[in-house]
XYZ file of C-alpha atoms in Angstrom:
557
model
C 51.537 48.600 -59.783
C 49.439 47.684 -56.516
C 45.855 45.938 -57.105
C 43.696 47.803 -55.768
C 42.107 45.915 -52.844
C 38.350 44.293 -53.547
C 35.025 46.352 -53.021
C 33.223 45.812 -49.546
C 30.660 43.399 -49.764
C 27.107 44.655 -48.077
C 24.527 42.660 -46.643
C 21.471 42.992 -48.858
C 18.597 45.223 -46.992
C 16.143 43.200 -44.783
C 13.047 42.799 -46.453
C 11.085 42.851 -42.910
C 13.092 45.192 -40.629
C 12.967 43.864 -36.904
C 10.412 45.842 -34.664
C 11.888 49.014 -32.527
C 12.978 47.591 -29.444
C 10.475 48.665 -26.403
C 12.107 50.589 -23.952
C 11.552 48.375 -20.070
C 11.243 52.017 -18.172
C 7.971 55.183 -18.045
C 8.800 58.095 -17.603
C 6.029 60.084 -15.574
C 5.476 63.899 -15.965
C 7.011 64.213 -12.759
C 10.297 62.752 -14.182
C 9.556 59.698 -12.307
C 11.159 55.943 -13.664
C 8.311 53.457 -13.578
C 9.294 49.936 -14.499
C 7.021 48.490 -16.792
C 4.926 45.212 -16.520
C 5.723 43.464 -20.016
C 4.549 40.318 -18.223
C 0.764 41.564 -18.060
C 1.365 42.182 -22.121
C 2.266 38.652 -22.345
C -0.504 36.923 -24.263
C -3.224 35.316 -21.915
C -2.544 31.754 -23.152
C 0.882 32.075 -22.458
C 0.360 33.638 -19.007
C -2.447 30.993 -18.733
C -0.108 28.056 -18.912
C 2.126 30.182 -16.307
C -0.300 30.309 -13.403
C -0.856 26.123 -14.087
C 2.786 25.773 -12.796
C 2.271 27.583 -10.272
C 0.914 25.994 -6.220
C -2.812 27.289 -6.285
C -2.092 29.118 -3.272
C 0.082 31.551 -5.542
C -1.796 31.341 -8.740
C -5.009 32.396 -6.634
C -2.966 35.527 -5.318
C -2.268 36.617 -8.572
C -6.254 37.601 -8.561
C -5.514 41.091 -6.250
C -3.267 42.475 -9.488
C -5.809 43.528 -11.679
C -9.225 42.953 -12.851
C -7.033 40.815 -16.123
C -5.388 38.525 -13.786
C -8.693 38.264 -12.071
C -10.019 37.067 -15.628
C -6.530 34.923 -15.777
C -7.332 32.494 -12.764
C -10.430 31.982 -13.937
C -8.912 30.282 -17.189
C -6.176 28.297 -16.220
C -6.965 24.864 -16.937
C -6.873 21.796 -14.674
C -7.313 23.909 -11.704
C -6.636 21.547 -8.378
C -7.530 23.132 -5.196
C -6.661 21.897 -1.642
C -8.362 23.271 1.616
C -7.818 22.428 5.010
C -9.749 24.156 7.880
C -7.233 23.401 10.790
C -4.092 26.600 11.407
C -4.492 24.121 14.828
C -7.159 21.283 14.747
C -7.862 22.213 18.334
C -9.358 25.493 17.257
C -11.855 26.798 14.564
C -11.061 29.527 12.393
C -14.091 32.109 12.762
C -13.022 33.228 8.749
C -13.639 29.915 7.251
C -17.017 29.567 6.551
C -16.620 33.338 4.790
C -13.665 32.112 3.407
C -15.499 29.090 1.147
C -18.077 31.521 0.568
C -15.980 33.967 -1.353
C -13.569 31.127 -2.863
C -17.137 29.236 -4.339
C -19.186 32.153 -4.890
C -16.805 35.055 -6.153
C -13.344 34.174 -6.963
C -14.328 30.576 -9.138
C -17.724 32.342 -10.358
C -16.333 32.262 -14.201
C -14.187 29.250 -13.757
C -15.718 26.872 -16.293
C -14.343 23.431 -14.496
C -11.612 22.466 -11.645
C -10.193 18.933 -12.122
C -9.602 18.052 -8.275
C -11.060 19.310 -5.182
C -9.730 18.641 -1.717
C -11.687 19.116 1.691
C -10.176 18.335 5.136
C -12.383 19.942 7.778
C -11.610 19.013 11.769
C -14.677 21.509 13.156
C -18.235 21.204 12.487
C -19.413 24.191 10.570
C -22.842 22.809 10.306
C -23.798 20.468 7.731
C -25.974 22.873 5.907
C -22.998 24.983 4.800
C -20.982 21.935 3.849
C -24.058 21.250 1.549
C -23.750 24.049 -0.002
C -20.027 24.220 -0.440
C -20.145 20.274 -2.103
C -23.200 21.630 -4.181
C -20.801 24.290 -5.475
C -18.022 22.339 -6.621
C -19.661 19.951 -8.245
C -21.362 22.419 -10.025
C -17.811 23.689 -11.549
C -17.868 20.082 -12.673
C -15.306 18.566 -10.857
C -13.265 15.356 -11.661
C -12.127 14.131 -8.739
C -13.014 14.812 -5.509
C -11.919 14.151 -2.263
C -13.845 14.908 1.096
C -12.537 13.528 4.723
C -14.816 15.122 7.666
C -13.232 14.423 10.949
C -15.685 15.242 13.278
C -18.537 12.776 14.190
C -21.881 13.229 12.522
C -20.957 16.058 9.929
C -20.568 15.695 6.470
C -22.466 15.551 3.043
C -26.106 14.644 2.958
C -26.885 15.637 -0.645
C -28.623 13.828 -3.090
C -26.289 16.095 -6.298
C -23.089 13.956 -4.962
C -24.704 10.646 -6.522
C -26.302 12.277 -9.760
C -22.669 13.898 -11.157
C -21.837 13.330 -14.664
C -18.399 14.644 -14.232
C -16.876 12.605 -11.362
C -14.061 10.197 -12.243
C -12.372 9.839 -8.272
C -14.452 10.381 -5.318
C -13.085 9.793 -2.088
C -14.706 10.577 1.056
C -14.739 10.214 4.764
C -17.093 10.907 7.267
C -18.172 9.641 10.647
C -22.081 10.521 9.500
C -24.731 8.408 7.183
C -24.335 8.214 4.066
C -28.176 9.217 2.336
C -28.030 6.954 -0.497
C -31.156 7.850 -2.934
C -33.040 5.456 -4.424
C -31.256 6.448 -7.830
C -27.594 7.056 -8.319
C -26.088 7.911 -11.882
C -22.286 8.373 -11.903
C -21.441 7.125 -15.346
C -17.813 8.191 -15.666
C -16.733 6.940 -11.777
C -13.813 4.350 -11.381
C -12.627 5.129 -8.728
C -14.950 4.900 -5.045
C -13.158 5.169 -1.724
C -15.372 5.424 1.337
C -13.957 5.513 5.352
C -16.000 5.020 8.261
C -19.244 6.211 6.878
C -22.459 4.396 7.909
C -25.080 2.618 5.874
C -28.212 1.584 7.169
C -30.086 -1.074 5.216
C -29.287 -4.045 2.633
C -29.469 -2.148 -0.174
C -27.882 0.875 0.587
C -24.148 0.208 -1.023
C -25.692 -2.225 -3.697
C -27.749 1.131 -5.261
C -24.245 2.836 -4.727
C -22.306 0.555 -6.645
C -24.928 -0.344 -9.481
C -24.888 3.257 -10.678
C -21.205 2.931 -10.799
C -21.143 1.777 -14.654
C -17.418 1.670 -15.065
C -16.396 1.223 -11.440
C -12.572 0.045 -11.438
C -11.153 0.431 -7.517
C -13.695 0.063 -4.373
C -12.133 0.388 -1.025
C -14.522 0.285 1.795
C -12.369 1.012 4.955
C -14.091 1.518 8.330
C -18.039 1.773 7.201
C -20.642 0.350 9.623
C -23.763 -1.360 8.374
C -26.658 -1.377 10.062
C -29.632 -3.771 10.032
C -27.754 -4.997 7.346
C -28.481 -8.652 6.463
C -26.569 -9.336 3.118
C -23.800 -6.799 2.034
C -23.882 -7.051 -1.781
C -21.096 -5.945 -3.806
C -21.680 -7.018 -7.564
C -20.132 -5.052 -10.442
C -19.018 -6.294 -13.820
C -16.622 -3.857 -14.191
C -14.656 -4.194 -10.643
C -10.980 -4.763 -10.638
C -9.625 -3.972 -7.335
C -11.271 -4.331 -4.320
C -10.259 -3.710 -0.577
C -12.358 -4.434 2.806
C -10.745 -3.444 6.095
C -12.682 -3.503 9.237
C -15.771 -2.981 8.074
C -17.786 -6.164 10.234
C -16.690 -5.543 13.905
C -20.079 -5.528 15.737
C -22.569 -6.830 12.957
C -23.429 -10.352 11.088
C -24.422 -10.373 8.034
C -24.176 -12.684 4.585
C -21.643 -11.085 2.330
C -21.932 -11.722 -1.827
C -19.180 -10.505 -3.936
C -19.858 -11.331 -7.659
C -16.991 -9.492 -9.782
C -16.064 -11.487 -12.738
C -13.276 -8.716 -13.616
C -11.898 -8.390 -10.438
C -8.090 -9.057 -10.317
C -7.013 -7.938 -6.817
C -8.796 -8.307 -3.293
C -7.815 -6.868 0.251
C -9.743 -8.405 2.468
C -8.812 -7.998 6.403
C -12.072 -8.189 8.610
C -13.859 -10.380 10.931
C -14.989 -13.663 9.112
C -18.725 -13.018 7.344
C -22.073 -15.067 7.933
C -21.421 -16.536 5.007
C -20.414 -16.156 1.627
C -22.455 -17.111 -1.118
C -23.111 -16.687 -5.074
C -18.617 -15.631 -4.860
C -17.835 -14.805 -8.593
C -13.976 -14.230 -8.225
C -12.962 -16.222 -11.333
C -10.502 -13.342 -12.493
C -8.757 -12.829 -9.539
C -4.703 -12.739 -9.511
C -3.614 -11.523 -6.197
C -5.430 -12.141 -2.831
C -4.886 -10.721 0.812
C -6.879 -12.841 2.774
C -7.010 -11.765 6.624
C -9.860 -12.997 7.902
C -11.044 -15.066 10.715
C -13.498 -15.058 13.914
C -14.317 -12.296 15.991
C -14.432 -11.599 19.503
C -18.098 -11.069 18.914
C -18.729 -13.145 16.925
C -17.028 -16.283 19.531
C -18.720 -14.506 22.372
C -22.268 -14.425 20.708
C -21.708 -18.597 19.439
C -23.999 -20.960 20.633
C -22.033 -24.333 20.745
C -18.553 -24.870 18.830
C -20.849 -25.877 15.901
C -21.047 -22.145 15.298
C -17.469 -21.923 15.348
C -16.970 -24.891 13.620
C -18.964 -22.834 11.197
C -16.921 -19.763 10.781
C -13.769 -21.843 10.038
C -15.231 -23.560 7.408
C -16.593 -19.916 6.276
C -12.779 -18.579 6.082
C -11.590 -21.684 4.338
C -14.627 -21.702 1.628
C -13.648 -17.809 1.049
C -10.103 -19.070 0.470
C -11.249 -21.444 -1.872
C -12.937 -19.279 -4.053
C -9.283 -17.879 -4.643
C -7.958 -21.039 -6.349
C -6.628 -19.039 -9.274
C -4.776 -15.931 -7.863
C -0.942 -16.299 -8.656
C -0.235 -14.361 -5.187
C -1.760 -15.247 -1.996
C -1.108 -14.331 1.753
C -2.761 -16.111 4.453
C -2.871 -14.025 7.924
C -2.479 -16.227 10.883
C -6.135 -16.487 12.217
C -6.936 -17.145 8.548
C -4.648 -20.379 8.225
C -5.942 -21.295 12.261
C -9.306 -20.859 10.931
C -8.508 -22.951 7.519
C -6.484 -25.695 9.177
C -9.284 -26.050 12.229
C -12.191 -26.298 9.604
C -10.518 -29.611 8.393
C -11.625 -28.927 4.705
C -9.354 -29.583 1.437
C -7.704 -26.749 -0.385
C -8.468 -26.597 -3.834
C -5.360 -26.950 -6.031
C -3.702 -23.421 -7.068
C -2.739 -23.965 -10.078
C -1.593 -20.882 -11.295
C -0.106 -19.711 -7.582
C 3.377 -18.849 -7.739
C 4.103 -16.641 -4.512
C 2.927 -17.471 -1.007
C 2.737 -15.610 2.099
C 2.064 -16.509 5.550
C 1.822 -14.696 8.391
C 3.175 -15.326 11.756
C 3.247 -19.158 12.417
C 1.509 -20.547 14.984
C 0.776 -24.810 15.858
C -1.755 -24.607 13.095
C 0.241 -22.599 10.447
C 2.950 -25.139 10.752
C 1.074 -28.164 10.571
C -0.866 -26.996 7.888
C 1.929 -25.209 6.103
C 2.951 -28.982 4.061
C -1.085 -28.985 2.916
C -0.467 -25.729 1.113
C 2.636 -26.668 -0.587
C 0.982 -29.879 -1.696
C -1.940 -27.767 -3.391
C 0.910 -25.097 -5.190
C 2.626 -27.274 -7.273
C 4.020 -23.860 -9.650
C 4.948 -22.360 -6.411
C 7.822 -20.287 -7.001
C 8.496 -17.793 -3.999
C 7.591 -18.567 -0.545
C 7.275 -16.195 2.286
C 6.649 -16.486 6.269
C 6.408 -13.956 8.092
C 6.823 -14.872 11.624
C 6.855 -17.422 13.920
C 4.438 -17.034 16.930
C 5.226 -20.560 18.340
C 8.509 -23.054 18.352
C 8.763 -25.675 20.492
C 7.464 -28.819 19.099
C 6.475 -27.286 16.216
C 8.226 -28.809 13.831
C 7.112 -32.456 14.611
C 3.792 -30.723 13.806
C 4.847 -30.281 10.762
C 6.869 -33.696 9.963
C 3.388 -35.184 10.708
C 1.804 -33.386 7.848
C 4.339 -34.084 5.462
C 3.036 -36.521 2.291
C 4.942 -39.347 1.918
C 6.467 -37.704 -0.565
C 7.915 -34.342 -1.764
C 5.099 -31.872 -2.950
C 6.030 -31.062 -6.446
C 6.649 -27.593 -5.909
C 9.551 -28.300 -3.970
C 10.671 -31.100 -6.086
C 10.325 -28.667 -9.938
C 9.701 -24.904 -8.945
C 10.023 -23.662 -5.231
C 13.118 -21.036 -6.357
C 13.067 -18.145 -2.906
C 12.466 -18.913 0.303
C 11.771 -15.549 2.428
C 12.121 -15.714 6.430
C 11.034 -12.829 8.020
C 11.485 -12.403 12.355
C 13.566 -15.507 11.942
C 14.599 -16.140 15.762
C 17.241 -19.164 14.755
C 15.171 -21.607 17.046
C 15.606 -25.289 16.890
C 12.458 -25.794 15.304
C 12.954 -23.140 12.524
C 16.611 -24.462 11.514
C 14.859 -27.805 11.202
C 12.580 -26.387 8.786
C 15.358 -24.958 6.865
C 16.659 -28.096 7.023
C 14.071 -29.934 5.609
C 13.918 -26.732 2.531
C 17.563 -27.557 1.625
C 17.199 -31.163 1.745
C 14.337 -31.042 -0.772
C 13.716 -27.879 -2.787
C 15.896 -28.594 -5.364
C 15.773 -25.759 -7.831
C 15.970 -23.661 -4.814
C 18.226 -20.602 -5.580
C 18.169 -17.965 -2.727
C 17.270 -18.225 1.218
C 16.556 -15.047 2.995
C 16.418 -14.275 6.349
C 15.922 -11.165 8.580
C 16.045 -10.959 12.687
C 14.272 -9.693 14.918
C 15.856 -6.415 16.049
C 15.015 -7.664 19.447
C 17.431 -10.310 18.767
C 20.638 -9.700 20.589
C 23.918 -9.512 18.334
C 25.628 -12.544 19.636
C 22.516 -14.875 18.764
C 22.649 -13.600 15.482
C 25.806 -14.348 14.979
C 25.192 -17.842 16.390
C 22.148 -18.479 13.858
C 24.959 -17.647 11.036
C 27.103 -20.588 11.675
C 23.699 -23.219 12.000
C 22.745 -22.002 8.894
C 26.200 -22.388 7.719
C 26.264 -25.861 9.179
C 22.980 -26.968 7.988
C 23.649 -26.588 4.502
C 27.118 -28.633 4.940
C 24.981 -31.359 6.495
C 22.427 -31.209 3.453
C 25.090 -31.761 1.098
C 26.253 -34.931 3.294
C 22.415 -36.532 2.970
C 21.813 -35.242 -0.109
C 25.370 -36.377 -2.438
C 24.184 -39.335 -4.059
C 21.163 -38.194 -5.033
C 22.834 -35.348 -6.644
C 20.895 -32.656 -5.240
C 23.173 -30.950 -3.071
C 25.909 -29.396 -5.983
C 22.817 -27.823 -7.483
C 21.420 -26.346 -3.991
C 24.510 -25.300 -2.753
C 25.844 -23.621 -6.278
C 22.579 -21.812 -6.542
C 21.423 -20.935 -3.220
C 22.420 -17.712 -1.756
C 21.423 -17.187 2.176
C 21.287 -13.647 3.254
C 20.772 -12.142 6.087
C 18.983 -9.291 7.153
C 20.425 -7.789 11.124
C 18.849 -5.754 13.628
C 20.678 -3.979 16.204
C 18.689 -2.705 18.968
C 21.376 -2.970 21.993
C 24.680 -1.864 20.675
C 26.980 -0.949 23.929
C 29.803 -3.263 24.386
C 27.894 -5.717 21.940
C 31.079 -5.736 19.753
C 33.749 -6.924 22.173
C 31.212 -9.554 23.222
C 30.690 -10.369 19.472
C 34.838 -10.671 19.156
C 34.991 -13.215 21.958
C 33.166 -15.359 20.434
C 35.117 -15.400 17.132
C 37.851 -17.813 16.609
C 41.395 -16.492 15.068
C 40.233 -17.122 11.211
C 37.142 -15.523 8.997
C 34.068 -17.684 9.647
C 33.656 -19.764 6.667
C 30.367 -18.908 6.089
C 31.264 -14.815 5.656
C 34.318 -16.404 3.079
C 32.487 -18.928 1.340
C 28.614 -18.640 1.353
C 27.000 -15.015 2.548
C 26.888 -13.018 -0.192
C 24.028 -10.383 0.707
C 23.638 -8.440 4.025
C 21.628 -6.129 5.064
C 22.080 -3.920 8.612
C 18.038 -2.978 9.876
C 17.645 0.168 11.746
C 21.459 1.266 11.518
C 21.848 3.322 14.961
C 25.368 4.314 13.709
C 26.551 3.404 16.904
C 30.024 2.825 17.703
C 29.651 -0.648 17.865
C 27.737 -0.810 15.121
C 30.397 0.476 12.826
C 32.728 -1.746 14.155
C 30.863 -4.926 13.282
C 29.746 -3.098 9.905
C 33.687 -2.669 9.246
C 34.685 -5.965 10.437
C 32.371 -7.887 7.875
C 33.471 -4.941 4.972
C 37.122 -6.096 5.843
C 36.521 -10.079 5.753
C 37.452 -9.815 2.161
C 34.010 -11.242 1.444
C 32.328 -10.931 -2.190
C 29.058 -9.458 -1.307
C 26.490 -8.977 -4.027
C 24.890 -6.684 -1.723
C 25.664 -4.958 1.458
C 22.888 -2.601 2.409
C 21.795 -0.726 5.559
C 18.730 1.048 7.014
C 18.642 4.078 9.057
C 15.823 3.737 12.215
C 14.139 7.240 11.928
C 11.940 8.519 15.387
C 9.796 11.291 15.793
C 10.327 13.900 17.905
C-alpha cells in the first residue's frame, strides 16, 4: 500500500504584513499618466544630505522646484559657495551686483551658517556694495573666507571683518588699504593670508596679529608698508610663517618673536635690521634674502653695505636649529661677504643652495664645517665655473668636516653642466664622504645630448680614480658599493642628435650603463624620434635599472 505523501508545510502568517506597494504613476481626470515625484516624499534629512553632494551651482537650482526645496537649500549643512564676477575679465556683467543682492538677501535669508565663502571680483562695483556683500556673509557666520579683489583700490574697508567670532581661514587680496581698527577680536583664526594689501603705520599688522589668539599660518605676500619704521610680527601661537616681497621700496627694522614657530619662508630684500628674533622652535628655513637695488642705490659708503651683509648673515644665524635649510644665492654672497662665523647647526640634516656663484663655492666648505649631522646635500645651480673650484680648495679645513667624514649620505646636483670645476667637486665628494650612498645629477635641458653623454663617462671615470686614491684607506669599497649616480637628461634639440650620439659610441656597452647607472630619468620627453631611439638603446643595454623614469614637457596653447 502507497504512503501517502507528507502534508504541505505553510509559512506561518506575518505578524506585520509589508505596506501596499505605492503605485510610481497619477492618473488625472483627464486620463492623463503623471509620473510621480517620490523623491520630494523623501524625508528632508535624507534629501538634505543629497543636495551636500551636490556642486552648489546645482544644489542652489534645486530652489525654483518648490517652495520645500526652497526650505531644503536653506538646510543643507556645510554650505561652500564660490563666486566669480568675470564670464570675460575684460567686461562687467551689468547682473552682478543684483545677482549678490538676491543670493545674500533672499535665497541664504534662512540659511543659519555657510562654512566657506569665495569672492573673485576683476571690476570695481564700488566699494560700498562690496561692504555690504562681506557684511552679509559674515553675518551667516562664515568659517572660512576667502576674498581676492583684482582691481586697484577696491576692496573691504569694514571694521565687522576684524570683530568675527566665527572665522577660522581668512584669505584676502586686494590692491587697497587695509583699515585696521584700533581693536581686532578673531579668537578662533589660524589661518591669515594677506596679498598686496597696504598698511600704513607701525602698528597696523601688530594690532592685526595680536587679536589673532590662536594664529597658526601667516603668509604676507606682496603688502606694502608705509611710514612703517619697525614691522612687528610677535605671536605665541605662530607656526608657519611666509614673507615674499613685501620690502621692495621701504626700510624698516623687522622683529619676529615666535617661540612656536616651526617653518619660515622668507624671500625679500634684506631688512634694516633684525632685532629681539625669537625663532628658537624653528625646523625648516627658506632663507632668500639679500640687498636691494634700492637699498645699494640709496647706501652711503660700502659701510652700509657692509651692513646689510652682516644683516642677512645675523638672520641666518638665528636659524641655528632648523634641520632643513636653503640658502638662495644673494643670501650665501651676502653671508660669505659679511665675513661673520656661522653658528654650528647642530640639528641640520638637509642643505640647499642655490645657484653657485665665486662666493657660494668658497663659502660652501664653511657650511659643511658648521653641519656636522648633515645628511642630504643639495645645489642647485652653478652660476660660475672657471676657477671656482680653487676657490673652494682654499676654504677647505685642513681636515675633513665631520659631516662628510660620519653622515653626508645624498648628494643632489641640479643644472649640473659637467664642467671641469664641477667634476672636481665631485671628485673631492667621492674622495671623502664616506658613508655617501647616492649621487644625483640632472642637466640642463639646454645641454646638448652628446655633452651629456660625455659627462657620463667623467663621472664614470672619476669614481674609478677615487677608488685608486682612496684603496688603502679603505674607503673606496664602501663608496663605490653604496653609491648610486643617476642621472637626470634633458632633451631640447633632438634632430639627428641620435646618429651623432652613435658616433661617438665605441662597439661595446659603456661600462658605466653595465656596471654603475642604475637610475635614469628622461626631462621633458618630446617623444621625438630620436628620442625614442636613445630611450630604447639604454632599455636594450641589458642594464639593471632601479628606476627608469620620464617626463612629458607640456605647453600652452
Amino acid at each position: 500500500m502507497e504512503e501517502s505523501p507528507p502534508p504541505k508545510r505553510h509559512k506561518p502568517p506575518l505578524q506585520n504584513p509589508p505596506p501596499p506597494t505605492i503605485s510610481q504613476t497619477l492618473i488625472t481626470d483627464d486620463g492623463d499618466v503623471v509620473e510621480e515625484d517620490r523623491i520630494s516624499n523623501l524625508p528632508d534629512s535624507i534629501l538634505s544630505h543629497i543636495l551636500s553632494k551636490l556642486p552648489t551651482r546645482n544644489a542652489l537650482a534645486t530652489t525654483v522646484l518648490s517652495t520645500k526645496w526652497k526650505h531644503l537649500f536653506a538646510s543643507i549643512p556645510n554650505l561652500s559657495l564660490a563666486i566669480n564676477d568675470s564670464v570675460s575679465i575684460h567686461q562687467a556683467n551689468p547682473n552682478f551686483v543684483n545677482f549678490m543682492h538676491h543670493l545674500l538677501t533672499v535665497t541664504l535669508r534662512d540659511v543659519p551658517s555657510i562654512r566657506k565663502f569665495r569672492l573673485h571680483c576683476h571690476h570695481d562695483y564700488g566699494n560700498s556694495h562690496i561692504d555690504a556683500w562681506i557684511s552679509a556673509v559674515l553675518g551667516l557666520k562664515v568659517s572660512d573666507l576667502t576674498l581676492f579683489f583684482h582691481i586697484k583700490d577696491t576692496g573691504v574697508s569694514i571694521e565687522s571683518l576684524f570683530q568675527s567670532e566665527t572665522l577660522v581661514r581668512l584669505i584676502w587680496c586686494q590692491q587697497f588699504y587695509a583699515d585696521v581698527p584700533d581693536t581686532v577680536c578673531l579668537p578662533k583664526l589660524k589661518q591669515l593670508c594677506l596679498f598686496n594689501m597696504k598698511f600704513y603705520g607701525c602698528e597696523s599688522l601688530h594690532i592685526l596679529i595680536s587679536g589673532c589668539p590662536v594664529l597658526k599660518e601667516l603668509t604676507l605676500d606682496g603688502c606694502e608698508f608705509e611710514e612703517t619704521y619697525h614691522l612687528f610680527i610677535c605671536s605665541p601661537s605662530l607656526k608657519f610663517l611666509k614673507i615674499n616681497c613685501c620690502n621692495p621700496d621701504y626700510f624698516y627694522q623687522v622683529v619676529i618673536d615666535t617661540p612656536l614657530l616651526e617653518a619660515l619662508y622668507y624671500d625679500d630684500h634684506v631688512a634694516e635690521s633684525y632685532w629681539g628674533m625669537n625663532l628658537s622652535s624653528l625646523l625648516r628655513a627658506h632663507i632668500d634674502v639679500g640687498p636691494g637695488d634700492t637699498q645699494v642705490e640709496y647706501a652711503e659708503d660700502d659701510e652700509d653695505l657692509q651692513q646689510y651683509d652682516q644683516n642677512v648673515a645675523e638672520l641666518v644665524a638665528e636659524c641655528y636649529n632648523v634641520d632643513f635649510l636653503y640658502l638662495s644665492m644673494p643670501a650665501v654672497t651676502a653671508i660669505h661677504r659679511s665675513s661673520c662665523a656661522m653658528p654650528t647647526f647642530s640639528n641640520m640634516t638637509e642643505l640647499k643652495l642655490g645657484d653657485l656663484n665665486s662666493h657660494g663655492w668658497e663659502f660652501l666648505p664653511h657650511l659643511l664645517e658648521s653641519s656636522p649631522n648633515l645628511e642630504t646635500l643639495v645645489l642647485r645651480g652653478f652660476m660660475e665655473h672657471e676657477g671656482c673650484f680653487a676657490n673652494f680648495e682654499s676654504s677647505i679645513p685642513n681636515h675633513v668636516p665631520t659631516c662628510l667624514s660620519l653622515k653626508l649620505q645624498f648628494i643632489y646636483f641640479e643644472g649640473f653642466n659637467g664642467e671641469q670645476d664641477e667634476l672636481d667637486l665631485v671628485s673631492y665628494f667621492l674622495t671623502t664622504a664616506e658613508v655617501l650612498r647616492e649621487m644625483e645629477f640632472s642637466f640642463c635641458s639646454s645641454l646638448p645630448i652628446e655633452k651629456q653623454y660625455n659627462t657620463w663617462s667623467n663621472l664614470k671615470s672619476l669614481e674609478s680614480c677615487s677608488k685608486s686614491k682612496n684603496c688603502s684607506a679603505g674607503r673606496t669599497n664602501a663608496v663605490t658599493a653604496h653609491c648610486s649616480i643617476c642621472v637626470d637628461l634633458g632633451l631640447s634639440k633632438n634632430i639627428g642628435c641620435f646618429t651623432r650620439f652613435q658616433s661617438g659610441l665605441s662597439n661595446n656597452v659603456p661600462a658605466c650603463l653595465m656596471l654603475h647607472l642604475r637610475r635614469l630619468y628622461f626631462g621633458e620627453f618630446n617623444g621625438e624620434q630620436d628620442d625614442i631611439l636613445l630611450f630604447m638603446f639604454v632599455r636594450g643595454s641589458d642594464v639593471y635599472f632601479t628606476a627608469l623614469n620620464w617626463s612629458i614637457k607640456v605647453e600652452s596653447v
